[in-house]
Amino acid sequence: MAARKPGRLFFANPGPTNIPDSVLRAMDRATIDFMAADFLEIYDQAVAGLKRLLLTNQEVFLYAATGHGAWEATLQNLFSPGDAILMPQVGYFSVAWGKIAQRFGLELIGPEHDWRHGVDIAALQATLAADSAHRIKAVCIVHNETSTGVALPLPEIRAALDATAHPALLLVDTISSFGSLEFRMDDWGIDAVVGGSQKGLMLPAGLAFTAVSEKALAAHRDARLPRFYFDWSLMMARRHRSFMGTVPTGPFYGMLEAIALIEAEGLEQVWRRHTRLAEATRRAVSVWSGNEGVSFYCADRARRSNSVTAVLMPEGHDAELVRKIAYDRFNVSLGGGLDPLGGKLFRIGHMGDLNEPMLLGTLGVVELALAAAHAPFARGGVQAAIDYLGHDDHSIR
Ligand code: PLP
């Protein structure tokens, strides 16, 4: 067994994320009947809180699953075999969602996009405009591509649908943006929101959900893909309006506490904290990119994510070595590059229960690990982050 490293592991993966101590304590509960009145009260409060964080008054279906389950559930409940959907492929996660859709016999259409920029919204709009027969049943977007660190402006995508008067549903994966990046389901006209518990919501993995608009519920009634465990109609007939089996009770105590933490800080303040910590990270990476060193994978400045930064290695340098040194020697866990970006980049997660010292510790170790891996970079990134965080005026970007 490896020797224990003193001190805390600094967990800087872009999900799952750190779980606050009070959330861990809240889940430390004996088993309770999931139909018992005292649990139902907790459950109903947690679901109401989830809707407040999503800024929606509409239906939310919960599953004992991770994000992949919510992806499947959403496709099964909304479509029929042969339906066409516009699902731009802009990174590992949007490609993975597309693979599920293809398994279900859906047709993926649309232009190619450059992963380093994310969705080309003008091209997306042109595709919608050309679809005068309205074959496209939905536009499916990953709000924050966790594999590339590119976040998309959802209101602009909504505007592309509106400008073409296209009736397609708008589906959004918020798995690594929910609770971290500004997100307004109802104001932004989003029909189905796919989310998970283990990132901005600061819970363990294992709960996932889809929030669903009236328009999407109407589409659901005509959808013919086979489904059972994830069937929303069956769920709506049950007391919890979710879960086709045993309801996992423990996580709901944790969810209630996590929602209380977010609301005590203030949802908009949580978004601002993520912006501030992300900007500090970007200041560090900008400095490191000197000397032809590491750089941003996301080539579009305005789209650099506030919950994860993907750091691209210069040619001939292995991101996995940096990650290994950071973990083995310095007790900092970073995210790696996901196929086909394996070895090419590492990812700094800055989402969830995070503050300045945790971020500065992580950035300090990234500098140490880059040096130990003999990777090119310019020194002074951590100082740039400190200078930024120490400044009162946090005008961003
Ligand atoms: N979508 C995004 C944007 C993700 O970041 C992830 C996981 O990191 C997923 C979907 C898949 O979720 P899960 O791993 O919980 O199944």
Short mmCIF file of C-alpha atoms and ligand atoms in Angstrom, two decimals:
data_model
loop_
_atom_site.label_atom_id
_atom_site.label_comp_id
_atom_site.label_asym_id
_atom_site.label_seq_id
_atom_site.Cartn_x
_atom_site.Cartn_y
_atom_site.Cartn_z
CA MET A 1 0.00 0.00 0.00
CA ALA A 2 1.31 3.47 -0.85
CA ALA A 3 2.44 5.53 2.13
CA ARG A 4 -0.07 8.09 3.32
CA LYS A 5 0.77 11.59 2.15
CA PRO A 6 0.37 14.14 4.94
CA GLY A 7 -2.22 16.85 4.58
CA ARG A 8 -5.26 16.93 2.34
CA LEU A 9 -5.43 15.79 -1.23
CA PHE A 10 -6.15 18.88 -3.32
CA PHE A 11 -8.84 17.66 -5.64
CA ALA A 12 -8.79 19.80 -8.77
CA ASN A 13 -10.49 17.49 -11.26
CA PRO A 14 -13.32 19.00 -13.27
CA GLY A 15 -15.79 16.64 -11.63
CA PRO A 16 -16.48 14.91 -9.47
CA THR A 17 -15.60 17.73 -7.12
CA ASN A 18 -14.96 18.43 -3.45
CA ILE A 19 -17.89 17.68 -1.16
CA PRO A 20 -18.31 20.19 1.68
CA ASP A 21 -17.96 18.66 5.16
CA SER A 22 -21.48 19.71 6.12
CA VAL A 23 -22.88 17.89 3.07
CA LEU A 24 -20.97 14.74 4.03
CA ARG A 25 -22.32 15.02 7.59
CA ALA A 26 -25.87 15.61 6.34
CA MET A 27 -25.83 12.34 4.41
CA ASP A 28 -24.65 10.33 7.41
CA ARG A 29 -28.14 8.97 8.03
CA ALA A 30 -29.71 5.68 8.94
CA THR A 31 -31.94 4.05 6.34
CA ILE A 32 -35.43 5.48 6.21
CA ASP A 33 -38.55 4.39 4.32
CA PHE A 34 -38.62 6.51 1.18
CA MET A 35 -42.42 6.77 1.53
CA ALA A 36 -42.21 7.96 5.15
CA ALA A 37 -43.68 11.41 5.71
CA ASP A 38 -40.49 12.81 7.25
CA PHE A 39 -38.44 11.75 4.20
CA LEU A 40 -41.06 13.02 1.76
CA GLU A 41 -40.75 16.44 3.34
CA ILE A 42 -36.96 16.46 2.81
CA TYR A 43 -37.41 15.13 -0.72
CA ASP A 44 -39.98 17.72 -1.75
CA GLN A 45 -37.84 20.52 -0.34
CA ALA A 46 -34.77 19.24 -2.21
CA VAL A 47 -36.64 19.04 -5.53
CA ALA A 48 -38.07 22.53 -5.00
CA GLY A 49 -34.53 23.77 -4.29
CA LEU A 50 -33.20 22.12 -7.42
CA LYS A 51 -35.82 23.98 -9.45
CA ARG A 52 -34.80 27.28 -7.83
CA LEU A 53 -31.16 26.68 -8.83
CA LEU A 54 -32.18 25.81 -12.39
CA LEU A 55 -34.38 28.90 -12.42
CA THR A 56 -37.33 26.87 -13.61
CA ASN A 57 -40.89 26.21 -12.51
CA GLN A 58 -41.21 23.17 -14.72
CA GLU A 59 -41.01 19.41 -14.21
CA VAL A 60 -37.78 17.74 -12.99
CA PHE A 61 -37.22 13.98 -13.29
CA LEU A 62 -34.52 12.44 -11.11
CA TYR A 63 -32.70 9.18 -11.68
CA ALA A 64 -30.35 6.94 -9.74
CA ALA A 65 -27.70 7.34 -12.43
CA THR A 66 -24.81 9.53 -13.50
CA GLY A 67 -24.92 11.95 -16.39
CA HIS A 68 -24.85 9.15 -18.96
CA GLY A 69 -28.16 7.88 -17.59
CA ALA A 70 -29.72 11.33 -17.85
CA TRP A 71 -28.46 11.60 -21.43
CA GLU A 72 -30.12 8.28 -22.31
CA ALA A 73 -33.30 9.14 -20.44
CA THR A 74 -33.68 12.43 -22.26
CA LEU A 75 -33.22 10.91 -25.70
CA GLN A 76 -35.54 7.95 -24.99
CA ASN A 77 -38.29 10.18 -23.70
CA LEU A 78 -38.25 12.73 -26.50
CA PHE A 79 -37.60 10.93 -29.77
CA SER A 80 -38.64 8.14 -32.11
CA PRO A 81 -36.38 5.94 -34.25
CA GLY A 82 -35.13 7.81 -37.31
CA ASP A 83 -35.64 11.30 -35.86
CA ALA A 84 -33.00 13.83 -36.88
CA ILE A 85 -31.26 15.93 -34.25
CA LEU A 86 -28.66 18.65 -34.51
CA MET A 87 -26.01 17.76 -31.96
CA PRO A 88 -22.77 19.64 -32.63
CA GLN A 89 -19.71 17.50 -31.86
CA VAL A 90 -17.28 19.75 -30.07
CA GLY A 91 -15.46 17.51 -27.61
CA TYR A 92 -15.38 14.17 -25.87
CA PHE A 93 -18.72 14.62 -24.11
CA SER A 94 -20.77 15.85 -27.04
CA VAL A 95 -19.33 12.98 -29.09
CA ALA A 96 -20.30 10.52 -26.35
CA TRP A 97 -23.88 11.88 -26.21
CA GLY A 98 -24.01 11.51 -29.99
CA LYS A 99 -22.94 7.87 -29.77
CA ILE A 100 -25.90 7.12 -27.50
CA ALA A 101 -28.23 8.90 -29.94
CA GLN A 102 -26.89 6.83 -32.84
CA ARG A 103 -27.33 3.60 -30.87
CA PHE A 104 -30.98 4.58 -30.51
CA GLY A 105 -31.31 5.01 -34.27
CA LEU A 106 -31.39 8.81 -34.30
CA GLU A 107 -29.80 10.68 -37.17
CA LEU A 108 -27.15 13.23 -36.25
CA ILE A 109 -26.96 16.07 -38.67
CA GLY A 110 -25.16 19.37 -38.94
CA PRO A 111 -21.85 20.88 -39.89
CA GLU A 112 -18.47 20.11 -38.35
CA HIS A 113 -17.12 22.42 -35.68
CA ASP A 114 -13.62 23.21 -34.47
CA TRP A 115 -13.23 21.79 -30.96
CA ARG A 116 -10.94 24.64 -29.94
CA HIS A 117 -13.70 27.15 -30.63
CA GLY A 118 -16.83 25.15 -29.85
CA VAL A 119 -20.09 25.45 -31.75
CA ASP A 120 -20.10 27.73 -34.79
CA ILE A 121 -23.45 29.40 -34.12
CA ALA A 122 -23.71 31.00 -37.56
CA ALA A 123 -23.30 27.57 -39.18
CA LEU A 124 -25.85 26.13 -36.77
CA GLN A 125 -28.31 28.88 -37.67
CA ALA A 126 -27.71 28.29 -41.38
CA THR A 127 -28.50 24.59 -40.93
CA LEU A 128 -31.72 25.46 -39.14
CA ALA A 129 -32.65 28.00 -41.82
CA ALA A 130 -32.08 25.41 -44.55
CA ASP A 131 -34.35 22.92 -42.78
CA SER A 132 -37.61 24.32 -44.14
CA ALA A 133 -39.31 20.92 -43.75
CA HIS A 134 -38.48 20.99 -40.02
CA ARG A 135 -36.94 17.53 -39.98
CA ILE A 136 -34.68 18.57 -37.11
CA LYS A 137 -36.49 17.65 -33.92
CA ALA A 138 -33.99 19.13 -31.48
CA VAL A 139 -30.79 21.08 -31.06
CA CYS A 140 -28.67 19.35 -28.40
CA ILE A 141 -25.92 21.41 -26.83
CA VAL A 142 -23.30 20.71 -24.18
CA HIS A 143 -23.22 24.04 -22.34
CA ASN A 144 -19.75 23.52 -20.97
CA GLU A 145 -17.56 20.97 -22.79
CA THR A 146 -15.63 19.64 -19.82
CA SER A 147 -13.08 17.97 -22.08
CA THR A 148 -12.01 21.19 -23.83
CA GLY A 149 -12.86 23.97 -21.37
CA VAL A 150 -15.13 25.70 -23.90
CA ALA A 151 -18.40 27.20 -22.59
CA LEU A 152 -21.11 28.25 -25.04
CA PRO A 153 -23.37 31.32 -24.96
CA LEU A 154 -26.77 29.61 -24.68
CA PRO A 155 -28.84 32.77 -25.28
CA GLU A 156 -27.16 33.08 -28.70
CA ILE A 157 -28.15 29.52 -29.53
CA ARG A 158 -31.72 30.24 -28.44
CA ALA A 159 -31.60 33.35 -30.63
CA ALA A 160 -30.50 31.23 -33.64
CA LEU A 161 -33.61 29.06 -33.19
CA ASP A 162 -35.83 32.10 -32.80
CA ALA A 163 -34.31 33.93 -35.79
CA THR A 164 -35.17 30.99 -38.04
CA ALA A 165 -38.55 30.41 -36.35
CA HIS A 166 -37.50 26.79 -36.10
CA PRO A 167 -39.70 24.67 -33.80
CA ALA A 168 -36.93 22.26 -32.72
CA LEU A 169 -36.57 21.61 -29.01
CA LEU A 170 -33.48 23.01 -27.30
CA LEU A 171 -31.75 20.39 -25.12
CA VAL A 172 -28.83 21.38 -22.94
CA ASP A 173 -26.30 19.32 -21.00
CA THR A 174 -25.45 21.39 -17.91
CA ILE A 175 -23.44 18.67 -16.22
CA SER A 176 -20.34 20.79 -15.69
CA SER A 177 -22.04 24.19 -15.69
CA PHE A 178 -24.95 23.74 -13.27
CA GLY A 179 -24.21 25.51 -10.00
CA SER A 180 -21.08 27.08 -11.48
CA LEU A 181 -21.94 29.07 -14.60
CA GLU A 182 -24.88 31.38 -15.13
CA PHE A 183 -27.78 29.24 -16.27
CA ARG A 184 -31.46 30.26 -16.62
CA MET A 185 -33.63 27.45 -17.93
CA ASP A 186 -36.94 29.27 -18.33
CA ASP A 187 -35.61 32.71 -19.33
CA TRP A 188 -33.40 31.15 -21.96
CA GLY A 189 -36.19 28.99 -23.41
CA ILE A 190 -34.52 25.65 -22.79
CA ASP A 191 -36.75 22.61 -23.21
CA ALA A 192 -34.72 19.91 -21.53
CA VAL A 193 -31.81 20.27 -19.14
CA VAL A 194 -29.55 17.33 -18.36
CA GLY A 195 -27.64 17.54 -15.09
CA GLY A 196 -25.77 15.50 -12.52
CA SER A 197 -25.00 15.66 -8.83
CA GLN A 198 -21.22 15.45 -8.73
CA LYS A 199 -19.99 18.82 -9.97
CA GLY A 200 -21.40 22.24 -9.08
CA LEU A 201 -23.98 20.64 -6.81
CA MET A 202 -21.13 19.31 -4.65
CA LEU A 203 -22.64 15.85 -4.06
CA PRO A 204 -21.27 12.38 -4.74
CA ALA A 205 -21.90 10.95 -8.21
CA GLY A 206 -25.06 8.89 -8.55
CA LEU A 207 -27.98 11.25 -8.97
CA ALA A 208 -28.85 12.75 -12.31
CA PHE A 209 -31.85 14.62 -13.64
CA THR A 210 -33.65 16.13 -16.57
CA ALA A 211 -35.69 19.31 -16.21
CA VAL A 212 -38.39 19.44 -18.86
CA SER A 213 -40.52 22.19 -20.40
CA GLU A 214 -44.21 21.89 -21.35
CA LYS A 215 -43.20 21.80 -25.00
CA ALA A 216 -40.83 18.90 -24.34
CA LEU A 217 -43.52 17.06 -22.37
CA ALA A 218 -45.81 17.38 -25.38
CA ALA A 219 -43.06 15.87 -27.59
CA HIS A 220 -42.61 13.12 -25.01
CA ARG A 221 -46.20 12.00 -25.50
CA ASP A 222 -45.48 11.20 -29.18
CA ALA A 223 -41.98 9.71 -28.67
CA ARG A 224 -41.71 6.01 -29.48
CA LEU A 225 -38.22 4.89 -28.49
CA PRO A 226 -38.54 1.96 -26.05
CA ARG A 227 -38.12 2.94 -22.40
CA PHE A 228 -39.05 1.78 -18.96
CA TYR A 229 -36.74 2.64 -16.07
CA PHE A 230 -36.40 6.19 -17.36
CA ASP A 231 -39.98 6.63 -18.61
CA TRP A 232 -41.26 10.05 -17.58
CA SER A 233 -44.92 9.06 -18.00
CA LEU A 234 -44.48 6.15 -15.62
CA MET A 235 -42.59 8.40 -13.22
CA MET A 236 -45.32 11.03 -13.21
CA ALA A 237 -47.76 8.41 -11.94
CA ARG A 238 -45.61 7.86 -8.84
CA ARG A 239 -45.53 9.84 -5.58
CA HIS A 240 -41.99 11.11 -6.17
CA ARG A 241 -42.68 11.84 -9.86
CA SER A 242 -39.22 10.27 -10.43
CA PHE A 243 -37.37 6.95 -9.83
CA MET A 244 -38.91 3.74 -11.14
CA GLY A 245 -37.56 1.81 -8.16
CA THR A 246 -36.14 2.45 -4.70
CA VAL A 247 -35.49 6.12 -4.03
CA PRO A 248 -31.95 6.64 -2.69
CA THR A 249 -32.69 8.62 0.47
CA GLY A 250 -29.21 9.62 1.73
CA PRO A 251 -28.29 11.89 -1.19
CA PHE A 252 -31.41 14.02 -0.65
CA TYR A 253 -30.25 15.05 2.81
CA GLY A 254 -26.98 16.03 1.18
CA MET A 255 -28.77 17.86 -1.62
CA LEU A 256 -30.82 19.90 0.80
CA GLU A 257 -27.65 20.97 2.61
CA ALA A 258 -25.80 21.72 -0.66
CA ILE A 259 -28.71 23.86 -1.86
CA ALA A 260 -28.75 25.66 1.50
CA LEU A 261 -25.01 26.40 1.13
CA ILE A 262 -25.47 27.75 -2.40
CA GLU A 263 -28.46 29.88 -1.40
CA ALA A 264 -26.72 31.21 1.72
CA GLU A 265 -23.87 32.40 -0.51
CA GLY A 266 -26.37 33.49 -3.18
CA LEU A 267 -26.66 31.79 -6.58
CA GLU A 268 -25.40 34.82 -8.49
CA GLN A 269 -22.54 35.21 -6.00
CA VAL A 270 -21.64 31.56 -6.61
CA TRP A 271 -21.46 32.30 -10.34
CA ARG A 272 -19.30 35.38 -9.59
CA ARG A 273 -16.95 33.33 -7.37
CA HIS A 274 -16.51 30.83 -10.19
CA THR A 275 -15.80 33.66 -12.63
CA ARG A 276 -13.24 35.19 -10.25
CA LEU A 277 -11.41 31.91 -9.56
CA ALA A 278 -11.50 30.98 -13.25
CA GLU A 279 -10.08 34.36 -14.19
CA ALA A 280 -7.26 33.90 -11.66
CA THR A 281 -6.51 30.55 -13.32
CA ARG A 282 -6.53 32.19 -16.74
CA ARG A 283 -4.10 34.87 -15.52
CA ALA A 284 -1.73 32.09 -14.44
CA VAL A 285 -2.04 30.19 -17.74
CA SER A 286 -1.49 33.40 -19.73
CA VAL A 287 1.83 33.93 -17.95
CA TRP A 288 2.84 30.26 -18.30
CA SER A 289 2.25 30.52 -22.04
CA GLY A 290 5.37 32.69 -22.34
CA ASN A 291 8.60 31.02 -23.57
CA GLU A 292 6.45 29.07 -26.06
CA GLY A 293 5.08 27.21 -23.09
CA VAL A 294 1.76 25.63 -22.21
CA SER A 295 -1.30 27.41 -23.58
CA PHE A 296 -5.09 27.47 -23.54
CA TYR A 297 -6.78 24.68 -25.45
CA CYS A 298 -9.82 26.95 -25.87
CA ALA A 299 -8.79 29.33 -28.63
CA ASP A 300 -11.73 31.69 -28.15
CA ARG A 301 -11.06 34.01 -25.24
CA ALA A 302 -14.71 34.83 -24.56
CA ARG A 303 -15.62 31.14 -24.36
CA ARG A 304 -13.04 30.06 -21.79
CA SER A 305 -15.00 28.17 -19.17
CA ASN A 306 -15.48 29.39 -15.62
CA SER A 307 -15.50 25.86 -14.25
CA VAL A 308 -12.58 24.15 -16.01
CA THR A 309 -9.44 25.28 -17.81
CA ALA A 310 -7.83 22.90 -20.31
CA VAL A 311 -4.07 23.51 -20.54
CA LEU A 312 -2.43 22.40 -23.77
CA MET A 313 1.14 21.09 -23.68
CA PRO A 314 3.67 22.21 -26.29
CA GLU A 315 4.40 19.57 -28.97
CA GLY A 316 6.53 16.73 -27.68
CA HIS A 317 5.59 17.18 -24.00
CA ASP A 318 3.33 14.78 -22.15
CA ALA A 319 0.48 16.14 -20.05
CA GLU A 320 0.23 12.81 -18.24
CA LEU A 321 3.72 13.30 -16.80
CA VAL A 322 2.67 16.65 -15.34
CA ARG A 323 -0.44 15.05 -13.84
CA LYS A 324 1.55 12.15 -12.42
CA ILE A 325 4.08 14.42 -10.76
CA ALA A 326 1.33 16.65 -9.37
CA TYR A 327 -0.46 13.64 -7.89
CA ASP A 328 2.39 11.42 -6.75
CA ARG A 329 4.71 14.08 -5.43
CA PHE A 330 2.47 16.96 -4.46
CA ASN A 331 -0.94 15.49 -3.64
CA VAL A 332 -2.86 17.47 -6.26
CA SER A 333 -5.30 15.65 -8.52
CA LEU A 334 -5.75 17.25 -11.96
CA GLY A 335 -7.95 16.13 -14.85
CA GLY A 336 -6.37 14.49 -17.88
CA GLY A 337 -6.98 14.82 -21.58
CA LEU A 338 -9.82 12.62 -22.83
CA ASP A 339 -9.61 10.65 -26.04
CA PRO A 340 -8.33 11.99 -28.55
CA LEU A 341 -6.74 14.65 -26.34
CA GLY A 342 -5.05 12.12 -24.02
CA GLY A 343 -1.51 13.23 -23.13
CA LYS A 344 -1.98 16.50 -25.00
CA LEU A 345 -3.59 18.52 -22.23
CA PHE A 346 -4.39 18.53 -18.56
CA ARG A 347 -7.42 20.16 -16.99
CA ILE A 348 -7.69 22.28 -13.89
CA GLY A 349 -11.14 21.99 -12.37
CA HIS A 350 -12.28 25.13 -10.57
CA MET A 351 -15.86 24.32 -9.74
CA GLY A 352 -17.95 23.62 -6.70
CA ASP A 353 -16.72 24.02 -3.15
CA LEU A 354 -13.59 26.03 -3.89
CA ASN A 355 -11.84 29.07 -2.47
CA GLU A 356 -8.70 31.13 -3.08
CA PRO A 357 -6.22 29.09 -1.00
CA MET A 358 -7.36 25.84 -2.60
CA LEU A 359 -6.96 27.34 -6.07
CA LEU A 360 -3.60 28.97 -5.31
CA GLY A 361 -2.31 25.69 -3.86
CA THR A 362 -3.32 23.92 -7.04
CA LEU A 363 -1.80 26.55 -9.31
CA GLY A 364 1.41 26.48 -7.24
CA VAL A 365 1.68 22.73 -7.74
CA VAL A 366 1.00 23.05 -11.46
CA GLU A 367 4.04 25.34 -11.63
CA LEU A 368 6.10 22.87 -9.61
CA ALA A 369 5.00 19.95 -11.76
CA LEU A 370 5.64 21.78 -15.04
CA ALA A 371 9.16 22.54 -13.87
CA ALA A 372 9.75 18.97 -12.68
CA ALA A 373 8.48 17.64 -16.02
CA HIS A 374 10.85 20.00 -17.88
CA ALA A 375 7.90 21.43 -19.78
CA PRO A 376 8.37 24.88 -21.32
CA PHE A 377 6.56 27.68 -19.48
CA ALA A 378 7.25 31.16 -18.15
CA ARG A 379 7.44 31.52 -14.38
CA GLY A 380 5.20 33.85 -12.45
CA GLY A 381 1.76 32.41 -13.17
CA VAL A 382 0.87 32.00 -9.51
CA GLN A 383 1.96 35.57 -8.81
CA ALA A 384 -0.32 36.78 -11.60
CA ALA A 385 -3.21 34.89 -10.01
CA ILE A 386 -2.41 36.42 -6.62
CA ASP A 387 -2.18 39.90 -8.13
CA TYR A 388 -5.57 39.43 -9.74
CA LEU A 389 -7.26 38.03 -6.64
CA GLY A 390 -5.75 40.77 -4.48
CA HIS A 391 -7.24 43.46 -6.63
CA ASP A 392 -10.51 44.95 -5.44
CA ASP A 393 -11.90 45.67 -8.85
CA HIS A 394 -12.72 42.33 -10.39
CA SER A 395 -13.73 43.55 -13.79
CA ILE A 396 -13.62 40.30 -15.71
CA ARG A 397 -12.33 39.78 -19.25
N1 PLP B 1 -21.55 15.72 -19.90
C1 PLP B 1 -20.53 16.44 -19.43
C2 PLP B 1 -20.42 17.87 -19.87
C3 PLP B 1 -19.63 15.89 -18.52
O1 PLP B 1 -18.63 16.64 -18.05
C4 PLP B 1 -19.80 14.55 -18.11
C5 PLP B 1 -18.88 13.94 -17.16
O2 PLP B 1 -17.90 14.51 -16.74
C6 PLP B 1 -20.86 13.82 -18.64
C7 PLP B 1 -21.73 14.45 -19.52
C8 PLP B 1 -21.08 12.39 -18.29
O3 PLP B 1 -21.53 12.32 -17.00
P1 PLP B 1 -21.23 11.06 -16.06
O4 PLP B 1 -19.76 10.84 -16.06
O5 PLP B 1 -21.75 11.55 -14.75
O6 PLP B 1 -21.98 9.90 -16.59
#
